[in-house]
Tab-separated table of N, CA and C in Angstrom:
chain	number	residue	atom	x	y	z
A	26	UNK	N	-1.110	-73.434	-17.144
A	26	UNK	CA	-1.828	-73.779	-18.179
A	26	UNK	C	-2.688	-74.846	-18.044
A	27	UNK	N	-3.900	-74.683	-18.669
A	27	UNK	CA	-5.185	-75.796	-18.680
A	27	UNK	C	-5.416	-76.056	-19.850
A	28	UNK	N	-5.626	-77.475	-20.165
A	28	UNK	CA	-6.300	-77.787	-21.415
A	28	UNK	C	-7.511	-77.544	-21.524
A	29	UNK	N	-7.959	-76.711	-22.621
A	29	UNK	CA	-9.504	-76.634	-22.454
A	29	UNK	C	-9.809	-76.592	-23.860
A	30	UNK	N	-11.429	-76.557	-23.982
A	30	UNK	CA	-12.044	-76.530	-25.205
A	30	UNK	C	-12.443	-74.951	-25.486
A	31	UNK	N	-12.726	-74.696	-26.947
A	31	UNK	CA	-13.374	-73.550	-27.346
A	31	UNK	C	-14.176	-73.660	-28.435
A	32	UNK	N	-15.195	-73.033	-28.846
A	32	UNK	CA	-16.046	-72.951	-29.888
A	32	UNK	C	-15.479	-71.717	-30.605
A	33	UNK	N	-15.147	-71.860	-31.708
A	33	UNK	CA	-14.875	-71.024	-32.929
A	33	UNK	C	-16.016	-70.857	-33.926
A	34	UNK	N	-16.198	-69.888	-34.518
A	34	UNK	CA	-17.296	-69.672	-35.795
A	34	UNK	C	-16.560	-68.966	-36.719
A	35	UNK	N	-16.280	-69.560	-38.018
A	35	UNK	CA	-16.082	-68.805	-39.122
A	35	UNK	C	-17.243	-68.366	-39.436
A	36	UNK	N	-17.610	-67.048	-39.397
A	36	UNK	CA	-18.882	-66.374	-39.795
A	36	UNK	C	-19.174	-66.240	-41.246
A	37	UNK	N	-20.360	-66.128	-41.521
A	37	UNK	CA	-20.906	-65.829	-42.865
A	37	UNK	C	-20.108	-65.155	-43.810
A	38	UNK	N	-19.443	-63.954	-43.456
A	38	UNK	CA	-18.512	-63.242	-44.200
A	38	UNK	C	-17.343	-64.038	-44.395
A	39	UNK	N	-16.742	-64.680	-43.694
A	39	UNK	CA	-15.328	-65.425	-43.748
A	39	UNK	C	-15.659	-66.675	-44.793
A	40	UNK	N	-16.578	-67.597	-44.484
A	40	UNK	CA	-17.053	-68.661	-45.169
A	40	UNK	C	-17.352	-68.231	-46.710
A	41	UNK	N	-18.201	-66.930	-47.064
A	41	UNK	CA	-18.562	-66.631	-48.275
A	41	UNK	C	-17.167	-65.986	-49.065
A	42	UNK	N	-16.165	-65.572	-48.353
A	42	UNK	CA	-14.776	-65.279	-48.830
A	42	UNK	C	-13.674	-66.442	-49.038
A	43	UNK	N	-14.246	-67.534	-48.944
A	43	UNK	CA	-13.649	-68.828	-48.813
A	43	UNK	C	-12.212	-68.713	-47.801
A	44	UNK	N	-12.596	-68.266	-46.574
A	44	UNK	CA	-11.444	-67.950	-45.513
A	44	UNK	C	-11.409	-68.996	-44.570
A	45	UNK	N	-12.090	-70.201	-44.700
A	45	UNK	CA	-12.505	-71.067	-43.534
A	45	UNK	C	-10.957	-71.775	-43.589
A	46	UNK	N	-10.231	-72.339	-44.722
A	46	UNK	CA	-9.093	-72.861	-44.600
A	46	UNK	C	-7.887	-72.367	-44.080
A	47	UNK	N	-7.852	-70.910	-44.251
A	47	UNK	CA	-6.802	-69.916	-43.867
A	47	UNK	C	-7.133	-70.060	-42.223
A	48	UNK	N	-8.062	-69.922	-42.012
A	48	UNK	CA	-8.645	-69.492	-40.420
A	48	UNK	C	-8.192	-70.773	-39.798
A	49	UNK	N	-8.536	-72.256	-40.322
A	49	UNK	CA	-8.072	-73.543	-39.707
A	49	UNK	C	-6.580	-73.458	-39.599
A	50	UNK	N	-5.719	-73.243	-40.597
A	50	UNK	CA	-4.505	-73.343	-40.936
A	50	UNK	C	-3.874	-72.465	-39.648
A	51	UNK	N	-4.370	-71.186	-39.443
A	51	UNK	CA	-3.675	-70.634	-38.437
A	51	UNK	C	-4.106	-71.435	-37.166
A	52	UNK	N	-5.316	-71.907	-36.802
A	52	UNK	CA	-5.550	-72.619	-35.491
A	52	UNK	C	-4.628	-73.644	-35.440
A	53	UNK	N	-4.459	-74.595	-36.402
A	53	UNK	CA	-3.650	-75.636	-36.243
A	53	UNK	C	-1.922	-75.287	-36.166
A	54	UNK	N	-1.661	-74.501	-36.858
A	54	UNK	CA	-0.404	-73.710	-36.582
A	54	UNK	C	0.096	-73.137	-35.371
A	55	UNK	N	-1.019	-72.774	-34.585
A	55	UNK	CA	-0.864	-72.370	-33.216
A	55	UNK	C	-0.715	-73.625	-32.311
A	56	UNK	N	-1.117	-74.733	-32.894
A	56	UNK	CA	-0.865	-75.903	-31.919
A	56	UNK	C	-2.090	-76.553	-31.487
A	57	UNK	N	-3.385	-76.068	-31.716
A	57	UNK	CA	-4.634	-76.534	-31.245
A	57	UNK	C	-5.093	-77.599	-32.094
A	58	UNK	N	-5.671	-78.579	-31.363
A	58	UNK	CA	-6.395	-79.790	-31.875
A	58	UNK	C	-7.814	-79.495	-32.435
A	59	UNK	N	-8.358	-79.732	-33.591
A	59	UNK	CA	-9.560	-79.615	-34.058
A	59	UNK	C	-10.365	-81.090	-33.688
A	60	UNK	N	-11.327	-80.738	-32.687
A	60	UNK	CA	-12.230	-81.595	-32.033
A	60	UNK	C	-13.218	-82.001	-32.887
A	61	UNK	N	-14.124	-81.075	-33.546
A	61	UNK	CA	-15.293	-81.066	-34.196
A	61	UNK	C	-15.343	-79.941	-35.091
A	62	UNK	N	-15.939	-80.364	-36.367
A	62	UNK	CA	-15.989	-79.129	-37.480
A	62	UNK	C	-17.155	-79.333	-38.071
A	63	UNK	N	-18.128	-78.635	-38.305
A	63	UNK	CA	-19.528	-78.523	-39.131
A	63	UNK	C	-19.538	-77.523	-40.102
A	64	UNK	N	-19.872	-77.541	-41.232
A	64	UNK	CA	-20.211	-76.465	-42.041
A	64	UNK	C	-21.701	-76.466	-42.153
A	65	UNK	N	-22.307	-75.221	-41.854
A	65	UNK	CA	-23.802	-75.575	-41.234
A	65	UNK	C	-24.607	-74.171	-41.768
A	66	UNK	N	-25.973	-74.150	-41.692
A	66	UNK	CA	-26.471	-72.780	-41.655
A	66	UNK	C	-27.041	-72.628	-40.232
A	67	UNK	N	-26.996	-71.628	-39.637
A	67	UNK	CA	-27.402	-71.491	-38.183
A	67	UNK	C	-29.033	-71.250	-38.300
A	68	UNK	N	-29.650	-72.295	-37.117
A	68	UNK	CA	-30.941	-71.816	-36.843
A	68	UNK	C	-31.024	-70.539	-36.054
A	69	UNK	N	-32.532	-70.183	-36.259
A	69	UNK	CA	-32.844	-69.048	-35.295
A	69	UNK	C	-32.793	-69.609	-33.716
A	70	UNK	N	-33.003	-70.621	-33.576
A	70	UNK	CA	-32.844	-71.180	-32.143
A	70	UNK	C	-31.372	-71.274	-31.644
A	71	UNK	N	-30.629	-71.897	-32.698
A	71	UNK	CA	-29.122	-71.688	-31.900
A	71	UNK	C	-28.711	-70.411	-31.941
A	72	UNK	N	-29.066	-69.389	-32.651
A	72	UNK	CA	-28.583	-67.952	-32.707
A	72	UNK	C	-29.269	-67.183	-31.536
A	73	UNK	N	-30.325	-67.542	-31.384
A	73	UNK	CA	-31.099	-66.892	-29.952
A	73	UNK	C	-30.354	-67.229	-28.725
A	74	UNK	N	-30.046	-68.716	-28.541
A	74	UNK	CA	-29.172	-69.336	-27.468
A	74	UNK	C	-27.877	-68.810	-27.399
A	75	UNK	N	-27.185	-68.670	-28.570
A	75	UNK	CA	-25.748	-68.415	-28.696
A	75	UNK	C	-25.787	-66.663	-28.050
A	76	UNK	N	-26.697	-65.943	-28.671
A	76	UNK	CA	-26.409	-64.361	-28.304
A	76	UNK	C	-27.535	-64.132	-27.129
A	77	UNK	N	-27.992	-65.007	-26.374
A	77	UNK	CA	-29.179	-64.593	-25.238
A	77	UNK	C	-28.667	-63.461	-24.616
A	78	UNK	N	-27.534	-63.260	-24.204
A	78	UNK	CA	-27.131	-62.219	-23.181
A	78	UNK	C	-27.139	-60.860	-24.078
A	79	UNK	N	-27.319	-60.749	-25.324
A	79	UNK	CA	-27.506	-59.642	-25.939
A	79	UNK	C	-28.940	-59.208	-26.500
A	80	UNK	N	-29.886	-60.150	-26.226
A	80	UNK	CA	-31.272	-59.746	-26.757
A	80	UNK	C	-31.766	-58.692	-25.720
A	81	UNK	N	-32.384	-57.904	-26.846
A	81	UNK	CA	-32.809	-56.507	-26.550
A	81	UNK	C	-31.814	-55.301	-26.766
A	82	UNK	N	-30.328	-55.868	-26.957
A	82	UNK	CA	-29.827	-54.644	-27.344
A	82	UNK	C	-29.960	-54.130	-28.856
A	83	UNK	N	-29.490	-52.921	-29.171
A	83	UNK	CA	-29.489	-52.373	-30.794
A	83	UNK	C	-29.057	-53.305	-31.691
A	84	UNK	N	-27.896	-53.968	-31.413
A	84	UNK	CA	-27.134	-54.552	-32.442
A	84	UNK	C	-27.537	-56.203	-32.456
A	85	UNK	N	-28.555	-56.490	-31.329
A	85	UNK	CA	-29.120	-57.937	-31.540
A	85	UNK	C	-29.515	-58.376	-32.953
A	86	UNK	N	-30.704	-57.762	-33.432
A	86	UNK	CA	-31.028	-58.387	-34.602
A	86	UNK	C	-30.389	-58.400	-35.556
A	87	UNK	N	-29.656	-57.087	-36.118
A	87	UNK	CA	-28.806	-57.090	-37.053
A	87	UNK	C	-27.668	-58.173	-37.236
A	88	UNK	N	-27.173	-58.552	-36.032
A	88	UNK	CA	-26.367	-59.630	-35.676
A	88	UNK	C	-26.764	-60.944	-36.066
A	89	UNK	N	-27.962	-61.359	-35.641
A	89	UNK	CA	-28.968	-62.536	-35.660
A	89	UNK	C	-28.808	-62.658	-37.417
A	90	UNK	N	-29.300	-61.572	-38.106
A	90	UNK	CA	-29.809	-61.240	-39.569
A	90	UNK	C	-28.263	-61.808	-40.118
A	91	UNK	N	-27.232	-61.009	-39.735
A	91	UNK	CA	-26.235	-61.273	-40.463
A	91	UNK	C	-25.660	-62.784	-40.161
A	92	UNK	N	-25.671	-63.283	-38.897
A	92	UNK	CA	-25.312	-64.780	-38.809
A	92	UNK	C	-26.124	-65.978	-39.396
A	93	UNK	N	-27.461	-65.361	-39.831
A	93	UNK	CA	-28.208	-66.359	-40.635
A	93	UNK	C	-28.164	-65.968	-42.103
A	94	UNK	N	-27.425	-65.209	-42.477
A	94	UNK	CA	-27.363	-64.757	-43.972
A	94	UNK	C	-26.656	-65.570	-44.816
A	95	UNK	N	-26.015	-67.025	-43.955
A	95	UNK	CA	-25.268	-67.907	-45.184
A	95	UNK	C	-24.693	-69.055	-44.397
A	96	UNK	N	-23.996	-69.755	-45.089
A	96	UNK	CA	-23.171	-70.872	-44.212
A	96	UNK	C	-22.419	-70.157	-43.599
A	97	UNK	N	-21.677	-71.175	-42.074
A	97	UNK	CA	-20.736	-70.788	-41.432
A	97	UNK	C	-19.953	-72.061	-41.076
A	98	UNK	N	-18.771	-71.996	-40.519
A	98	UNK	CA	-18.262	-73.112	-39.993
A	98	UNK	C	-18.296	-73.153	-38.682
A	99	UNK	N	-18.484	-74.261	-37.886
A	99	UNK	CA	-18.456	-74.253	-36.658
A	99	UNK	C	-17.357	-75.220	-35.993
A	100	UNK	N	-16.509	-74.724	-35.314
A	100	UNK	CA	-15.194	-75.828	-34.891
A	100	UNK	C	-15.180	-75.761	-33.185
A	101	UNK	N	-14.920	-76.903	-32.927
A	101	UNK	CA	-14.432	-76.888	-31.534
A	101	UNK	C	-12.786	-77.197	-31.470
A	102	UNK	N	-12.140	-76.462	-30.903
A	102	UNK	CA	-10.812	-76.537	-30.714
A	102	UNK	C	-10.262	-77.183	-29.344
A	103	UNK	N	-9.171	-77.702	-29.062
A	103	UNK	CA	-8.787	-77.866	-27.761
A	103	UNK	C	-7.217	-77.683	-27.706
A	104	UNK	N	-6.837	-77.032	-26.582
A	104	UNK	CA	-5.420	-77.127	-26.206
A	104	UNK	C	-5.259	-76.226	-25.004
A	105	UNK	N	-3.921	-75.986	-24.841
A	105	UNK	CA	-3.484	-75.407	-23.857
A	105	UNK	C	-4.023	-73.933	-23.636
A	106	UNK	N	-4.838	-73.367	-22.866
A	106	UNK	CA	-5.232	-72.085	-22.940
A	106	UNK	C	-5.445	-71.513	-24.147
A	107	UNK	N	-6.392	-72.286	-24.685
A	107	UNK	CA	-6.904	-71.970	-26.250
A	107	UNK	C	-7.853	-71.003	-26.258
A	108	UNK	N	-8.452	-70.672	-25.426
A	108	UNK	CA	-9.587	-69.632	-25.232
A	108	UNK	C	-8.893	-68.229	-25.438
A	109	UNK	N	-8.044	-68.051	-24.482
A	109	UNK	CA	-7.294	-66.956	-24.656
A	109	UNK	C	-6.238	-66.611	-25.743
A	110	UNK	N	-5.850	-67.866	-26.161
A	110	UNK	CA	-4.750	-67.883	-27.184
A	110	UNK	C	-5.591	-67.523	-28.713
A	111	UNK	N	-6.627	-68.351	-28.838
A	111	UNK	CA	-7.314	-68.092	-30.100
A	111	UNK	C	-7.914	-66.515	-30.027
A	112	UNK	N	-8.461	-66.029	-29.005
A	112	UNK	CA	-8.752	-64.846	-28.956
A	112	UNK	C	-7.885	-63.677	-29.243
A	113	UNK	N	-6.539	-64.024	-28.853
A	113	UNK	CA	-5.518	-63.144	-29.340
A	113	UNK	C	-5.166	-63.461	-30.826
A	114	UNK	N	-5.264	-64.685	-31.346
A	114	UNK	CA	-4.981	-65.011	-32.686
A	114	UNK	C	-6.208	-64.167	-33.469
A	115	UNK	N	-7.283	-63.914	-33.313
A	115	UNK	CA	-8.411	-63.360	-33.658
A	115	UNK	C	-7.848	-62.088	-34.075
A	116	UNK	N	-7.722	-61.140	-32.981
A	116	UNK	CA	-7.478	-59.757	-33.231
A	116	UNK	C	-8.634	-59.048	-32.642
A	117	UNK	N	-8.404	-57.897	-32.449
A	117	UNK	CA	-9.684	-56.969	-31.863
A	117	UNK	C	-10.775	-56.914	-32.712
A	118	UNK	N	-11.797	-56.936	-31.884
A	118	UNK	CA	-13.287	-57.142	-32.783
A	118	UNK	C	-13.556	-56.423	-34.030
A	119	UNK	N	-12.996	-55.161	-33.970
A	119	UNK	CA	-13.148	-54.316	-35.048
A	119	UNK	C	-11.996	-54.382	-36.133
A	120	UNK	N	-12.097	-54.843	-37.321
A	120	UNK	CA	-11.010	-55.393	-37.878
A	120	UNK	C	-10.026	-54.132	-38.187
A	121	UNK	N	-10.641	-53.102	-38.484
A	121	UNK	CA	-9.520	-51.677	-38.723
A	121	UNK	C	-8.718	-51.702	-37.510
A	122	UNK	N	-9.193	-52.029	-36.245
A	122	UNK	CA	-8.386	-51.731	-35.251
A	122	UNK	C	-7.353	-52.999	-34.995
A	123	UNK	N	-7.687	-54.186	-35.545
A	123	UNK	CA	-6.980	-55.433	-35.176
A	123	UNK	C	-5.443	-55.173	-35.656
A	124	UNK	N	-4.659	-55.584	-34.978
A	124	UNK	CA	-3.411	-55.650	-35.326
A	124	UNK	C	-2.866	-56.559	-36.510
A	125	UNK	N	-1.828	-55.956	-37.587
A	125	UNK	CA	-1.436	-57.066	-38.319
A	125	UNK	C	-0.944	-58.421	-38.004
A	126	UNK	N	-1.158	-59.491	-38.509
A	126	UNK	CA	-0.680	-60.509	-38.030
A	126	UNK	C	-1.766	-61.691	-37.514
A	127	UNK	N	-2.878	-60.888	-37.206
A	127	UNK	CA	-3.955	-61.430	-36.388
A	127	UNK	C	-5.201	-61.710	-37.661
A	128	UNK	N	-6.071	-62.719	-37.231
A	128	UNK	CA	-7.095	-63.122	-38.104
A	128	UNK	C	-7.854	-61.927	-38.853
A	129	UNK	N	-8.422	-61.087	-37.862
A	129	UNK	CA	-9.193	-59.925	-38.356
A	129	UNK	C	-8.335	-58.825	-38.821
A	130	UNK	N	-6.809	-58.565	-38.536
A	130	UNK	CA	-6.216	-57.539	-39.023
A	130	UNK	C	-5.720	-57.998	-40.380
A	131	UNK	N	-5.274	-58.904	-40.701
A	131	UNK	CA	-5.192	-59.532	-42.044
A	131	UNK	C	-6.270	-59.838	-43.149
A	132	UNK	N	-7.326	-60.102	-42.442
A	132	UNK	CA	-8.374	-60.880	-43.585
A	132	UNK	C	-9.629	-59.786	-43.455
A	133	UNK	N	-9.741	-59.306	-42.478
A	133	UNK	CA	-11.001	-58.419	-41.990
A	133	UNK	C	-11.149	-57.305	-42.840
A	134	UNK	N	-12.248	-56.654	-43.139
A	134	UNK	CA	-12.291	-55.416	-44.117
A	134	UNK	C	-13.034	-54.214	-43.124
A	135	UNK	N	-12.986	-53.388	-43.275
A	135	UNK	CA	-13.583	-52.355	-42.716
A	135	UNK	C	-14.937	-52.090	-43.097
A	136	UNK	N	-16.054	-52.444	-42.575
A	136	UNK	CA	-17.590	-52.399	-42.820
A	136	UNK	C	-18.158	-51.554	-42.147
A	137	UNK	N	-17.529	-50.603	-41.729
A	137	UNK	CA	-18.339	-49.464	-40.965
A	137	UNK	C	-18.843	-49.675	-39.753
A	138	UNK	N	-19.877	-49.554	-39.508
A	138	UNK	CA	-20.753	-49.881	-38.417
A	138	UNK	C	-21.071	-51.311	-38.327
A	139	UNK	N	-20.721	-51.921	-39.696
A	139	UNK	CA	-21.159	-53.698	-39.365
A	139	UNK	C	-19.875	-54.282	-38.649
A	140	UNK	N	-19.677	-53.922	-37.646
A	140	UNK	CA	-18.357	-54.590	-36.903
A	140	UNK	C	-18.667	-56.358	-36.726
A	141	UNK	N	-19.652	-56.578	-36.783
A	141	UNK	CA	-19.869	-57.998	-36.390
A	141	UNK	C	-19.580	-59.037	-37.832
A	142	UNK	N	-19.367	-58.280	-38.790
A	142	UNK	CA	-18.818	-59.040	-39.968
A	142	UNK	C	-17.334	-58.903	-39.721
A	143	UNK	N	-16.882	-59.654	-39.058
A	143	UNK	CA	-15.453	-59.723	-38.382
A	143	UNK	C	-14.635	-61.189	-38.623
A	144	UNK	N	-15.058	-61.801	-39.657
A	144	UNK	CA	-14.562	-63.362	-39.844
A	144	UNK	C	-14.969	-64.396	-38.979
A	145	UNK	N	-14.584	-64.086	-37.574
A	145	UNK	CA	-14.704	-65.330	-36.647
A	145	UNK	C	-15.265	-65.008	-35.139
A	146	UNK	N	-15.778	-65.903	-34.659
A	146	UNK	CA	-16.094	-65.535	-33.239
A	146	UNK	C	-15.359	-66.925	-32.372
A	147	UNK	N	-15.105	-66.272	-31.291
A	147	UNK	CA	-14.517	-67.162	-30.383
A	147	UNK	C	-14.725	-67.079	-29.035
A	148	UNK	N	-15.133	-68.157	-28.187
A	148	UNK	CA	-15.514	-68.240	-26.659
A	148	UNK	C	-14.508	-67.275	-25.838
A	149	UNK	N	-15.273	-66.596	-24.912
A	149	UNK	CA	-14.494	-65.707	-24.095
A	149	UNK	C	-14.236	-66.200	-22.837
A	150	UNK	N	-14.590	-67.577	-22.435
A	150	UNK	CA	-14.439	-67.850	-20.865
A	150	UNK	C	-14.710	-69.238	-21.042
A	151	UNK	N	-14.384	-70.293	-20.121
A	151	UNK	CA	-14.510	-71.862	-20.229
A	151	UNK	C	-15.960	-71.717	-19.920
A	152	UNK	N	-16.745	-71.085	-19.238
A	152	UNK	CA	-18.230	-71.182	-19.152
A	152	UNK	C	-19.156	-70.833	-20.557
A	153	UNK	N	-18.512	-69.783	-21.131
A	153	UNK	CA	-19.148	-69.309	-22.474
A	153	UNK	C	-18.829	-70.770	-23.287
A	154	UNK	N	-17.445	-70.936	-23.452
A	154	UNK	CA	-17.067	-72.394	-24.236
A	154	UNK	C	-18.059	-73.310	-24.047
A	155	UNK	N	-18.337	-73.915	-22.732
A	155	UNK	CA	-18.978	-75.141	-22.490
A	155	UNK	C	-20.729	-74.764	-23.090
A	156	UNK	N	-21.025	-73.444	-22.707
A	156	UNK	CA	-22.658	-73.112	-23.230
A	156	UNK	C	-22.689	-73.298	-24.697
A	157	UNK	N	-21.482	-72.462	-25.356
A	157	UNK	CA	-21.692	-72.504	-26.566
A	157	UNK	C	-21.529	-73.926	-27.567
A	158	UNK	N	-20.680	-74.720	-26.914
A	158	UNK	CA	-20.064	-75.874	-27.459
A	158	UNK	C	-21.542	-76.783	-27.354
A	159	UNK	N	-22.300	-76.744	-26.163
A	159	UNK	CA	-23.446	-77.479	-26.359
A	159	UNK	C	-24.559	-76.982	-27.331
A	160	UNK	N	-24.577	-75.848	-27.916
A	160	UNK	CA	-25.275	-75.233	-28.370
A	160	UNK	C	-25.038	-75.812	-29.927
A	161	UNK	N	-23.890	-75.758	-30.424
A	161	UNK	CA	-23.623	-76.066	-31.837
A	161	UNK	C	-23.162	-77.502	-31.770
A	162	UNK	N	-22.595	-78.136	-30.791
A	162	UNK	CA	-22.410	-79.453	-31.003
A	162	UNK	C	-22.794	-80.279	-29.686
A	163	UNK	N	-24.305	-80.579	-29.596
A	163	UNK	CA	-24.648	-81.116	-28.234
A	163	UNK	C	-24.241	-82.519	-28.029
A	164	UNK	N	-23.507	-83.168	-28.763
A	164	UNK	CA	-22.960	-84.514	-28.339
A	164	UNK	C	-21.726	-84.395	-27.798
A	165	UNK	N	-21.272	-83.131	-27.774
A	165	UNK	CA	-19.972	-82.881	-27.101
A	165	UNK	C	-20.337	-82.148	-25.622
A	166	UNK	N	-21.495	-81.685	-25.317
A	166	UNK	CA	-21.661	-81.107	-24.343
A	166	UNK	C	-21.300	-81.934	-22.891
A	167	UNK	N	-20.757	-81.286	-22.151
A	167	UNK	CA	-20.260	-82.152	-20.891
A	167	UNK	C	-21.043	-81.802	-19.610
């Protein structure tokens, strides 16, 4: 096991529904440490950098539009194997398919084709985490 950091975003749908506290409670209950937290509205530059690998795909613009539709909560967490651990805690990308007990399984809604409205984002690898943390929390970039 390795201590690592991950970026977690409580997306605009989760923020609008008042779920930030519940998401943070679950993160802390899992044993991860909150390193940084910011309630913010994403800039177009942040979103372009964050989703650069998806540019040109059919879901890119709807995703960017959704992520800029309101405030979100950006969080850096730290802990043993926290990237894989949080992704397990978050559940499957599609809330309809996410297992009960996961954030998306318990709190997500079936939005049909709007799968991006699934409460949270979590980094998928140490490399992605480093890149994403640098976008949302430049002062923590390594």
